[in-house]
GROMACS .gro file of C-alpha atoms in nm:
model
  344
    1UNK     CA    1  -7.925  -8.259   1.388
    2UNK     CA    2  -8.042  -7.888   1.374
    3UNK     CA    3  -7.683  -7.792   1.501
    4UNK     CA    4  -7.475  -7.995   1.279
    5UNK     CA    5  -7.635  -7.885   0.981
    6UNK     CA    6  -7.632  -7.466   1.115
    7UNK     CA    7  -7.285  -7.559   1.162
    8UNK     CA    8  -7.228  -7.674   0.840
    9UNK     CA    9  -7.441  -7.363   0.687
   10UNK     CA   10  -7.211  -7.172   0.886
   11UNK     CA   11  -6.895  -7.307   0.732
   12UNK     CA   12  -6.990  -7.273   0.409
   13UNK     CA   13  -7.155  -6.899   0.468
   14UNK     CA   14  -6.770  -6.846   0.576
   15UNK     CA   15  -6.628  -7.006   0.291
   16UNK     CA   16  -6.830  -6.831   0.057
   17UNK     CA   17  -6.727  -6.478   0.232
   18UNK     CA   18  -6.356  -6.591   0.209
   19UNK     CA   19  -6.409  -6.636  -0.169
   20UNK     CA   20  -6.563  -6.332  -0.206
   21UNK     CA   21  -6.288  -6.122  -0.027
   22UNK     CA   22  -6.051  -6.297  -0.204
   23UNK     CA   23  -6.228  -6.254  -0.560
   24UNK     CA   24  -6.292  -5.870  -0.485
   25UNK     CA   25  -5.914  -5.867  -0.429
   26UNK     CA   26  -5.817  -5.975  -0.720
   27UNK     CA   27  -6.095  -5.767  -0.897
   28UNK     CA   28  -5.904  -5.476  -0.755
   29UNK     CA   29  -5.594  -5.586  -0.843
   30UNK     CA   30  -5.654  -5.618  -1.201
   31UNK     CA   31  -5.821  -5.255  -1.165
   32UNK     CA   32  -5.509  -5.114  -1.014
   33UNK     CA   33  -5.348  -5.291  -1.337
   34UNK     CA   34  -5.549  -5.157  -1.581
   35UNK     CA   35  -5.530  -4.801  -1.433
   36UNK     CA   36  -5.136  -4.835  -1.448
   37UNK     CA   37  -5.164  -5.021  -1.793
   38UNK     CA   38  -5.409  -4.689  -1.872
   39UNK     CA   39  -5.191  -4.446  -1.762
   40UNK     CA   40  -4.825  -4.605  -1.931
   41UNK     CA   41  -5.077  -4.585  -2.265
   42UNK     CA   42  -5.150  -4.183  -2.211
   43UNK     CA   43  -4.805  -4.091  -2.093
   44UNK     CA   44  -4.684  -4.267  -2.393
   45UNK     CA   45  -4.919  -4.120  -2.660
   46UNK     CA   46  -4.873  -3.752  -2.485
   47UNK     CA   47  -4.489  -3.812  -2.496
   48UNK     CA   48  -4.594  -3.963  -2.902
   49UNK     CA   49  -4.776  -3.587  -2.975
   50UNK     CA   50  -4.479  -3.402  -2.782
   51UNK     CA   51  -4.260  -3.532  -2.966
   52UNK     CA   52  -4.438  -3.473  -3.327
   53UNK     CA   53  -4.464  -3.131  -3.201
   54UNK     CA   54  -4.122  -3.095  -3.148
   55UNK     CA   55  -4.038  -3.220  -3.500
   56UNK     CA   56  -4.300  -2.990  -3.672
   57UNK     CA   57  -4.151  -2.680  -3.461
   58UNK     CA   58  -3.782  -2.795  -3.585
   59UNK     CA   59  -3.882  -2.809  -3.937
   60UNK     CA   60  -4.044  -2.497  -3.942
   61UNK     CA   61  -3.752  -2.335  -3.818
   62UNK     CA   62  -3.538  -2.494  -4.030
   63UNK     CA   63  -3.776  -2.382  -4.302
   64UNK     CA   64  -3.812  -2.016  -4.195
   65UNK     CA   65  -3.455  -1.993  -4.142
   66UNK     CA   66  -3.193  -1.763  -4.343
   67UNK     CA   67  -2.948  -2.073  -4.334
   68UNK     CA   68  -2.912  -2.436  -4.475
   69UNK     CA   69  -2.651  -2.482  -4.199
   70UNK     CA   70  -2.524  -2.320  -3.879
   71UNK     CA   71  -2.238  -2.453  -3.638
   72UNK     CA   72  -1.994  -2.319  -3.357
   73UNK     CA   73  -1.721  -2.401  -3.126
   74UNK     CA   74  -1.547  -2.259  -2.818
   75UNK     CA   75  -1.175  -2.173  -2.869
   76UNK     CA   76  -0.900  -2.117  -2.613
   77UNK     CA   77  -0.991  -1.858  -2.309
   78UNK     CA   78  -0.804  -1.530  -2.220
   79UNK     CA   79  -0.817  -1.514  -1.827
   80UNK     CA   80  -0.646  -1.197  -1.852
   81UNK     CA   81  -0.923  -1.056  -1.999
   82UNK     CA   82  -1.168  -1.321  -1.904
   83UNK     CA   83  -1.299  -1.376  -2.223
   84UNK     CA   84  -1.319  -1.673  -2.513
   85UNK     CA   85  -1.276  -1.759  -2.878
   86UNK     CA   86  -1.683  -1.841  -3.010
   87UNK     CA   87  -1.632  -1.954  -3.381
   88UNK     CA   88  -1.929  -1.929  -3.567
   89UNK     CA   89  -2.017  -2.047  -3.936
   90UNK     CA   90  -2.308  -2.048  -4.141
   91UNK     CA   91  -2.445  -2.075  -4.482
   92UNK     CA   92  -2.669  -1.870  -4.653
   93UNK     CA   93  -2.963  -2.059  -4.860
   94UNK     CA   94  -2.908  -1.778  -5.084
   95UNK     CA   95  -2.593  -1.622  -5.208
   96UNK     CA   96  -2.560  -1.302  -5.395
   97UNK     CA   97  -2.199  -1.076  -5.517
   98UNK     CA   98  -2.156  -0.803  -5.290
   99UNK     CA   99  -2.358  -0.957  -4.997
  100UNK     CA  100  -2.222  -0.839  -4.683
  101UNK     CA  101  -2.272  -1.064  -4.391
  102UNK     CA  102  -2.196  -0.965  -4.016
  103UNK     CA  103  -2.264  -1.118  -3.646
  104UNK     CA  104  -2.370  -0.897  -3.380
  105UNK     CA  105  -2.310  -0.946  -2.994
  106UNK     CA  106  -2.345  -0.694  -2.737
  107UNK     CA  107  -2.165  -0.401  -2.888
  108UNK     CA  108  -1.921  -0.593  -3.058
  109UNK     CA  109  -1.993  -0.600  -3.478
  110UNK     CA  110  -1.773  -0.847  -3.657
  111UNK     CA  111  -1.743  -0.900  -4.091
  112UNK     CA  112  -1.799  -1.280  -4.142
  113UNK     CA  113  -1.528  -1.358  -4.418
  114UNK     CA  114  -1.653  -1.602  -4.702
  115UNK     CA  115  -1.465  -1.914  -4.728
  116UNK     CA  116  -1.401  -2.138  -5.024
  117UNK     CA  117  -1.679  -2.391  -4.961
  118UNK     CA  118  -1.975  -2.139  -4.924
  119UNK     CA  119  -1.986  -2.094  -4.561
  120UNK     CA  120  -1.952  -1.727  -4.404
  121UNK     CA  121  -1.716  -1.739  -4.072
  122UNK     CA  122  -1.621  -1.517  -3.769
  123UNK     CA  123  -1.443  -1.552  -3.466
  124UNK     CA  124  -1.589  -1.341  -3.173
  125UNK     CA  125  -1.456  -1.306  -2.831
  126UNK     CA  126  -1.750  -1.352  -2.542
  127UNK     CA  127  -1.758  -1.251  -2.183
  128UNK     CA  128  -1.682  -1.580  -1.949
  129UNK     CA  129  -1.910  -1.422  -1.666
  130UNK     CA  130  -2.160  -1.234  -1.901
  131UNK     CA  131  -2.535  -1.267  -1.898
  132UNK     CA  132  -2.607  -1.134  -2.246
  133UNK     CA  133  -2.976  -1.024  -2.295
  134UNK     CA  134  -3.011  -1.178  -2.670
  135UNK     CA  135  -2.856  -1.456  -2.882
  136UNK     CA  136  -2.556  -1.385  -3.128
  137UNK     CA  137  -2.738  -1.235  -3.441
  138UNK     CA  138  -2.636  -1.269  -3.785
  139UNK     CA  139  -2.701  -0.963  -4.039
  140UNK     CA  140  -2.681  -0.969  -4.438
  141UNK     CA  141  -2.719  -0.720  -4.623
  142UNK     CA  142  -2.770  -0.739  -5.022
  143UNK     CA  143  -2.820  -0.429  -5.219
  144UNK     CA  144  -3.026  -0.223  -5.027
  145UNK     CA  145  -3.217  -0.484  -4.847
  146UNK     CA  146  -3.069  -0.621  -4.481
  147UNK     CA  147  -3.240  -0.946  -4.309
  148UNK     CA  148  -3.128  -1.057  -3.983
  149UNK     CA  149  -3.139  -1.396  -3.756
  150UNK     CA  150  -3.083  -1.462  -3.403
  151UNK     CA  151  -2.910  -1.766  -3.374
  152UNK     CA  152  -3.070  -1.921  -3.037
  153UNK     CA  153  -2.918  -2.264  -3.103
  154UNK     CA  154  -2.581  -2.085  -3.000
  155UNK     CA  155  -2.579  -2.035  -2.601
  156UNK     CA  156  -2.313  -1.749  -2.483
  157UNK     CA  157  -2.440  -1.654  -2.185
  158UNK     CA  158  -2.206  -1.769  -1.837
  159UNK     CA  159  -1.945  -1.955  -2.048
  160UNK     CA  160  -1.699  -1.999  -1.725
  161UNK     CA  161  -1.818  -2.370  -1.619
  162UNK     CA  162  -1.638  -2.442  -1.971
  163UNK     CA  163  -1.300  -2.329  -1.865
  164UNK     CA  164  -1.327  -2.319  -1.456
  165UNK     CA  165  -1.379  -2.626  -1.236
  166UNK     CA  166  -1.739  -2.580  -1.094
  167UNK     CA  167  -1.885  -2.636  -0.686
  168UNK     CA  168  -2.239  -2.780  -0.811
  169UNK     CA  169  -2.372  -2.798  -0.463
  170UNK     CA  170  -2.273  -2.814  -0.115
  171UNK     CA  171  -2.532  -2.902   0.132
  172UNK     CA  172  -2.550  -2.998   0.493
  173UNK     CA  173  -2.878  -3.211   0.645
  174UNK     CA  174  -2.884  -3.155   1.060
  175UNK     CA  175  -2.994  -3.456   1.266
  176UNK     CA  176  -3.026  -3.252   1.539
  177UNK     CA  177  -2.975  -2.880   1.612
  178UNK     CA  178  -2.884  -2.734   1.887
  179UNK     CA  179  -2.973  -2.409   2.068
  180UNK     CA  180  -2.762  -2.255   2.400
  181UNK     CA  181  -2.847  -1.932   2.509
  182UNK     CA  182  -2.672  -1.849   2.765
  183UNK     CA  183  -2.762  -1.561   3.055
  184UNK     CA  184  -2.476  -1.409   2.861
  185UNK     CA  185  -2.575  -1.382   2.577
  186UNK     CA  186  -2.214  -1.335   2.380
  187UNK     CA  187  -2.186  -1.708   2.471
  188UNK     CA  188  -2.447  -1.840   2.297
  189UNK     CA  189  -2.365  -2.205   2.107
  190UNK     CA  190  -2.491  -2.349   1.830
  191UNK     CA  191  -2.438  -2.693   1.791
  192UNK     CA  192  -2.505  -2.916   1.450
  193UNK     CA  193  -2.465  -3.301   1.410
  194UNK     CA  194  -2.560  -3.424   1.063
  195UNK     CA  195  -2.366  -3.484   0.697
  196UNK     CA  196  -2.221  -3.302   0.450
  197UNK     CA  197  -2.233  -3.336   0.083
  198UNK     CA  198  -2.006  -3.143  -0.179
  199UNK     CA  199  -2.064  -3.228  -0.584
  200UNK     CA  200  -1.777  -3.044  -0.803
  201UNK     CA  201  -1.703  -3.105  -1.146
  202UNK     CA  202  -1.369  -3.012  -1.361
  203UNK     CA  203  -1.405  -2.796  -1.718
  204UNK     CA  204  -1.438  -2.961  -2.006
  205UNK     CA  205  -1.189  -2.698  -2.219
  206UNK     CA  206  -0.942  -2.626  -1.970
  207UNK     CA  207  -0.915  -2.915  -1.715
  208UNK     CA  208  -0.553  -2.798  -1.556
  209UNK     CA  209  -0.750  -2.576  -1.388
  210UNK     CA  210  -0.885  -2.712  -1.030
  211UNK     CA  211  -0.938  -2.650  -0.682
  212UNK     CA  212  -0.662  -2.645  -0.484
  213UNK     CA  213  -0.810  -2.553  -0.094
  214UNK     CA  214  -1.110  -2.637   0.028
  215UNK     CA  215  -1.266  -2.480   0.338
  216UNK     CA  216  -1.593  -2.484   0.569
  217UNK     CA  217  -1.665  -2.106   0.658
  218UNK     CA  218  -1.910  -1.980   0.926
  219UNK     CA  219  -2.010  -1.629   0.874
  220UNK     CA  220  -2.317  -1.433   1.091
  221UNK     CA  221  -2.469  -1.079   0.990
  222UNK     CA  222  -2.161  -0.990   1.167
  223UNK     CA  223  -1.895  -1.101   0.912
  224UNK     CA  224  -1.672  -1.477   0.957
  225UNK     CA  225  -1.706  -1.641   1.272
  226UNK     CA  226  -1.512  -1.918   1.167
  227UNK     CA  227  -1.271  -2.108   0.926
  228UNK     CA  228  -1.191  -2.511   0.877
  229UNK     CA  229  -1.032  -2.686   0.621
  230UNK     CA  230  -1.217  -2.922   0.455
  231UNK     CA  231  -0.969  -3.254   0.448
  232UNK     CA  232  -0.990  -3.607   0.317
  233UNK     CA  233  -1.142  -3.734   0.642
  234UNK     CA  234  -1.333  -3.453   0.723
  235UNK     CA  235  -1.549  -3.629   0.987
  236UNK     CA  236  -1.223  -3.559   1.145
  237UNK     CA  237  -1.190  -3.184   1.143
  238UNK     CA  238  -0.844  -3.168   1.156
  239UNK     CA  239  -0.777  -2.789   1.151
  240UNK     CA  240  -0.439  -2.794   0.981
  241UNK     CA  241  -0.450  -2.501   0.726
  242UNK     CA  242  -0.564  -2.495   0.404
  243UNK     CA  243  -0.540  -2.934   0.241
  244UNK     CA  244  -0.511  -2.939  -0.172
  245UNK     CA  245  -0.831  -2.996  -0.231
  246UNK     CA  246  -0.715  -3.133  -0.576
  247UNK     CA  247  -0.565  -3.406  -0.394
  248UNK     CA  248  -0.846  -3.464  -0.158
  249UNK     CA  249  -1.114  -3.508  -0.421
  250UNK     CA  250  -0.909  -3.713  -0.685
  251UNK     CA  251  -0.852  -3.926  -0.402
  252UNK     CA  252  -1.202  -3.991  -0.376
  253UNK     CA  253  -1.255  -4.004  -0.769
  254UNK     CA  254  -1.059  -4.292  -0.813
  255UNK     CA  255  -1.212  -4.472  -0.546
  256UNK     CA  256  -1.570  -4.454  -0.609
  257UNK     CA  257  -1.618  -4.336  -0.943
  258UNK     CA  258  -1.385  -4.321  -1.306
  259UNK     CA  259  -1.219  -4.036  -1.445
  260UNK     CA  260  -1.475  -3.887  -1.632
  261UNK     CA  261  -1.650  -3.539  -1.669
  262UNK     CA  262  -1.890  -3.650  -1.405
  263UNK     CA  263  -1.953  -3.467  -1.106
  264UNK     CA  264  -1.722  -3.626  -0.781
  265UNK     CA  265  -1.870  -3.585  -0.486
  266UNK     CA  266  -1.750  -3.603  -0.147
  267UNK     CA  267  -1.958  -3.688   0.118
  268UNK     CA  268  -1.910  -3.734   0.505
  269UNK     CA  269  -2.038  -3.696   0.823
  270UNK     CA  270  -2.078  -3.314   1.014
  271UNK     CA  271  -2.058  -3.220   1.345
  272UNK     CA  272  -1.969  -2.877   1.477
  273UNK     CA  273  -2.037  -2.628   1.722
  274UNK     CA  274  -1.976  -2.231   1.709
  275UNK     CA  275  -2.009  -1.957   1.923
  276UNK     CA  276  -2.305  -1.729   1.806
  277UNK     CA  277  -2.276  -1.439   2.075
  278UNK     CA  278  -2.620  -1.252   1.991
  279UNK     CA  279  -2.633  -1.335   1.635
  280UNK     CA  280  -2.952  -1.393   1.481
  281UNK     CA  281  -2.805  -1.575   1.249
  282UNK     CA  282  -2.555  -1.844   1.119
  283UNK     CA  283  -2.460  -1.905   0.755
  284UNK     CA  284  -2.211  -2.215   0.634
  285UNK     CA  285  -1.993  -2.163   0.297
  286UNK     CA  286  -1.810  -2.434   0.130
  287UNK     CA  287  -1.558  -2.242  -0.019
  288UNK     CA  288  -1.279  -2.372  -0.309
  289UNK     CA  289  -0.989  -2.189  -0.436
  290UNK     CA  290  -0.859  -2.272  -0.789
  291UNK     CA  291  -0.590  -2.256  -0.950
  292UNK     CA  292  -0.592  -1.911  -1.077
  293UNK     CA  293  -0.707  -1.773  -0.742
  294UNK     CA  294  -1.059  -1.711  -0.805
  295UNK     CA  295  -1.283  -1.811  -0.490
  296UNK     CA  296  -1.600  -2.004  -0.546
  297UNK     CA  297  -1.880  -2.002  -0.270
  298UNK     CA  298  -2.173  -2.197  -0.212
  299UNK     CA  299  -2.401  -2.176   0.086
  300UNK     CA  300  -2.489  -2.473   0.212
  301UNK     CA  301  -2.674  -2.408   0.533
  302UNK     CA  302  -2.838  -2.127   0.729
  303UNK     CA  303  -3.009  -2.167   1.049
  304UNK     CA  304  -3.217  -1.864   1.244
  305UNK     CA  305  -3.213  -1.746   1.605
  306UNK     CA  306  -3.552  -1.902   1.775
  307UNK     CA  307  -3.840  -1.660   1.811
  308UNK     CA  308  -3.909  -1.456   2.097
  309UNK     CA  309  -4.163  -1.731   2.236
  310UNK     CA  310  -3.835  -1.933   2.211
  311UNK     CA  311  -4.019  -2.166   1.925
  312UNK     CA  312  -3.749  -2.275   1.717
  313UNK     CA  313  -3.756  -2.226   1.325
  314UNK     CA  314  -3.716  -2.427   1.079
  315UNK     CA  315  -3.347  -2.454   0.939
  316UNK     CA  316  -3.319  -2.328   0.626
  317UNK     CA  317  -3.140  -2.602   0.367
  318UNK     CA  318  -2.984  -2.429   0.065
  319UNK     CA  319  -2.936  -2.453  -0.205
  320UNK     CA  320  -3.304  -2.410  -0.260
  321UNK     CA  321  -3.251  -2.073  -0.169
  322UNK     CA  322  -2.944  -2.013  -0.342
  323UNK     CA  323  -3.028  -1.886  -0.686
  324UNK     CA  324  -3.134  -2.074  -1.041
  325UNK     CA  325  -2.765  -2.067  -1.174
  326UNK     CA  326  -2.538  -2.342  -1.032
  327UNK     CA  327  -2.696  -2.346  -0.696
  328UNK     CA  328  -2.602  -2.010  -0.558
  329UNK     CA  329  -2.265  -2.022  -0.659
  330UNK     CA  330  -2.047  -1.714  -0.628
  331UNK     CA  331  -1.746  -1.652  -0.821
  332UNK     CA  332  -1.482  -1.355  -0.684
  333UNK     CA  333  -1.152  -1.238  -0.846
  334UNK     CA  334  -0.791  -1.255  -0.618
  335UNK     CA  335  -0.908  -0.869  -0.523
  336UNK     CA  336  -1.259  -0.965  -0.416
  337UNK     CA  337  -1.455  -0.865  -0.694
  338UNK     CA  338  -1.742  -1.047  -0.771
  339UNK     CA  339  -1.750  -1.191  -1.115
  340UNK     CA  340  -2.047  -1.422  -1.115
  341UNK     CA  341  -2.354  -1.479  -0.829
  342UNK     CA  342  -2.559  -1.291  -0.595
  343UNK     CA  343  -2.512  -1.215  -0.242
  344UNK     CA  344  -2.831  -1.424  -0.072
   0.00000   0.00000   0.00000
């Protein structure tokens, strides 16, 4: 009798620490849902006071500003001369006879002309690869008095990606990595199995103006090592000279995405191995030629000779080391020059 009923007391001592689990599961469930619930609330209410923020900065602006209206468009490019048309047009909240109103770039000084329904025009011509340390900036001058106004709203700095077709990124990702080093050391291999990855995207102002070759370049402190084309089926390889890369990404475009503005991107599997010799180190370009001849280059992987305990280092992935602008891109004219980019 004594058994049965410790058995039973036993039975319902488990039951009762089966509920209990199960209740102090769900107690941290709806915890974990609260927190979360908590948490949507505060992003939501911070996004709420961001966004007030925002508003009260615009209006003040708009408020402390010389004009009721500002606007401006890009015009047709000279590649000659590798510059653009910027229109600009504004209107004063205050008009006066004899007010003299000019926009200031650089060194360049241009007379806006007054037009018939109150706004004050110019058309300036702007740099395609220039930096520009300050915002176009309007001056008028009334009498003897002269205010002046940046207008930060209008971005001219590095207007190329409006008129050239673009390489956003090129990267590579290595499976595996691997190191030869030969007694002789000239021989040294480096072999690299992994993917590749290119995103490019056309101009919105001029897009007649593509890539048309597309290559894989290998290049040690020494200078090139080596030269592919980068084809259709590049898993392939195929070194056959220089393949339109117009053709070879359009191809791609119209199976996998639409013909928009959007970046295409052409991805495929990498494998390749190149003689080193006693380099200490190995840098792959993705290189594209357009259609006016400039040459755009983008690093996409750089790998380092192991250390002298032989411990290998970690391979370097770039773009993350390429640069803020465009992910390292690098621009050059037919003659070599560089017109946009740093050397990394």
């Amino acid at each position: 009798m004594k058994e049965k009923i410790l058995s039973t007391a036993v039975v319902i001592l488990a039951a009762s620490t089966i509920a209990g689990f199960v209740r102090i599961n769900s107690l941290e469930t709806d915890i974990q849902l609260l927190r979360h619930d908590r948490q949507n609330d505060l992003h939501s209410l911070q996004q709420r006071i961001s966004n007030i923020h925002n508003d009260v900065d615009e209006q003040m602006k708009k408020q402390a500003s010389l004009f009721s209206d500002i606007s401006h468009s890009l015009g047709k490019a000279d590649m000659t001369n590798k510059s653009a048309e910027l229109s600009i047009s504004v209107v004063p909240k205050t008009v006066v006879d004899g007010m003299n109103v000019k926009i200031l770039l650089g060194d360049k000084s241009v007379e806006m002309k007054r037009q018939e329904n109150g706004h004050f025009s110019a058309v300036l011509s702007v740099g395609l690869f220039e930096e520009y340390d300050t915002a176009p900036l309007i001056a008028i001058r009334a009498g003897n008095e002269t205010k002046t106004e940046y207008l930060e709203s209008v971005a001219v700095a590095y207007l190329w990606p409006n008129y050239l077709p673009s390489m956003e990124r090129a990267e590579i990702w290595n499976d595996s990595v691997t190191f030869n080093e030969e007694s002789e050391p000239e021989k040294s291999t480096l072999t690299l199995n992994g993917h590749m990855e290119i995103s490019y995207c056309r101009s919105k102002l001029s897009p007649e103006i593509d890539f048309e070759k597309l290559y894989l370049v290998a290049e040690t402190e020494n200078g090139e090592i080596a030269r592919k084309a980068i084809t259709a089926d590049a898993a392939e390889n195929r070194n056959d000279g220089a393949v339109g890369a117009k053709e070879v990404l359009r191809e791609i475009v119209a199976e996998r995405t639409q013909q928009t503005e959007a970046s295409t991107v052409l991805s495929s599997p990498f494998r390749e191995i190149y003689e080193i010799g006693e380099s200490e180190e190995l840098s792959l370009y993705v290189v594209a030629e357009d259609s006016l001849g400039y040459v755009h280059k983008v690093c996409a992987f750089k790998w380092q000779r192991p250390d002298e305990n032989g411990n290998a280092r970690e391979p370097k992935r770039v773009p993350e080391l390429a640069g803020v602008y465009n992910r390292g891109e690098m621009i050059y004219d037919k003659d070599g020059k560089v017109l946009f980019g740093k050397e990394i």
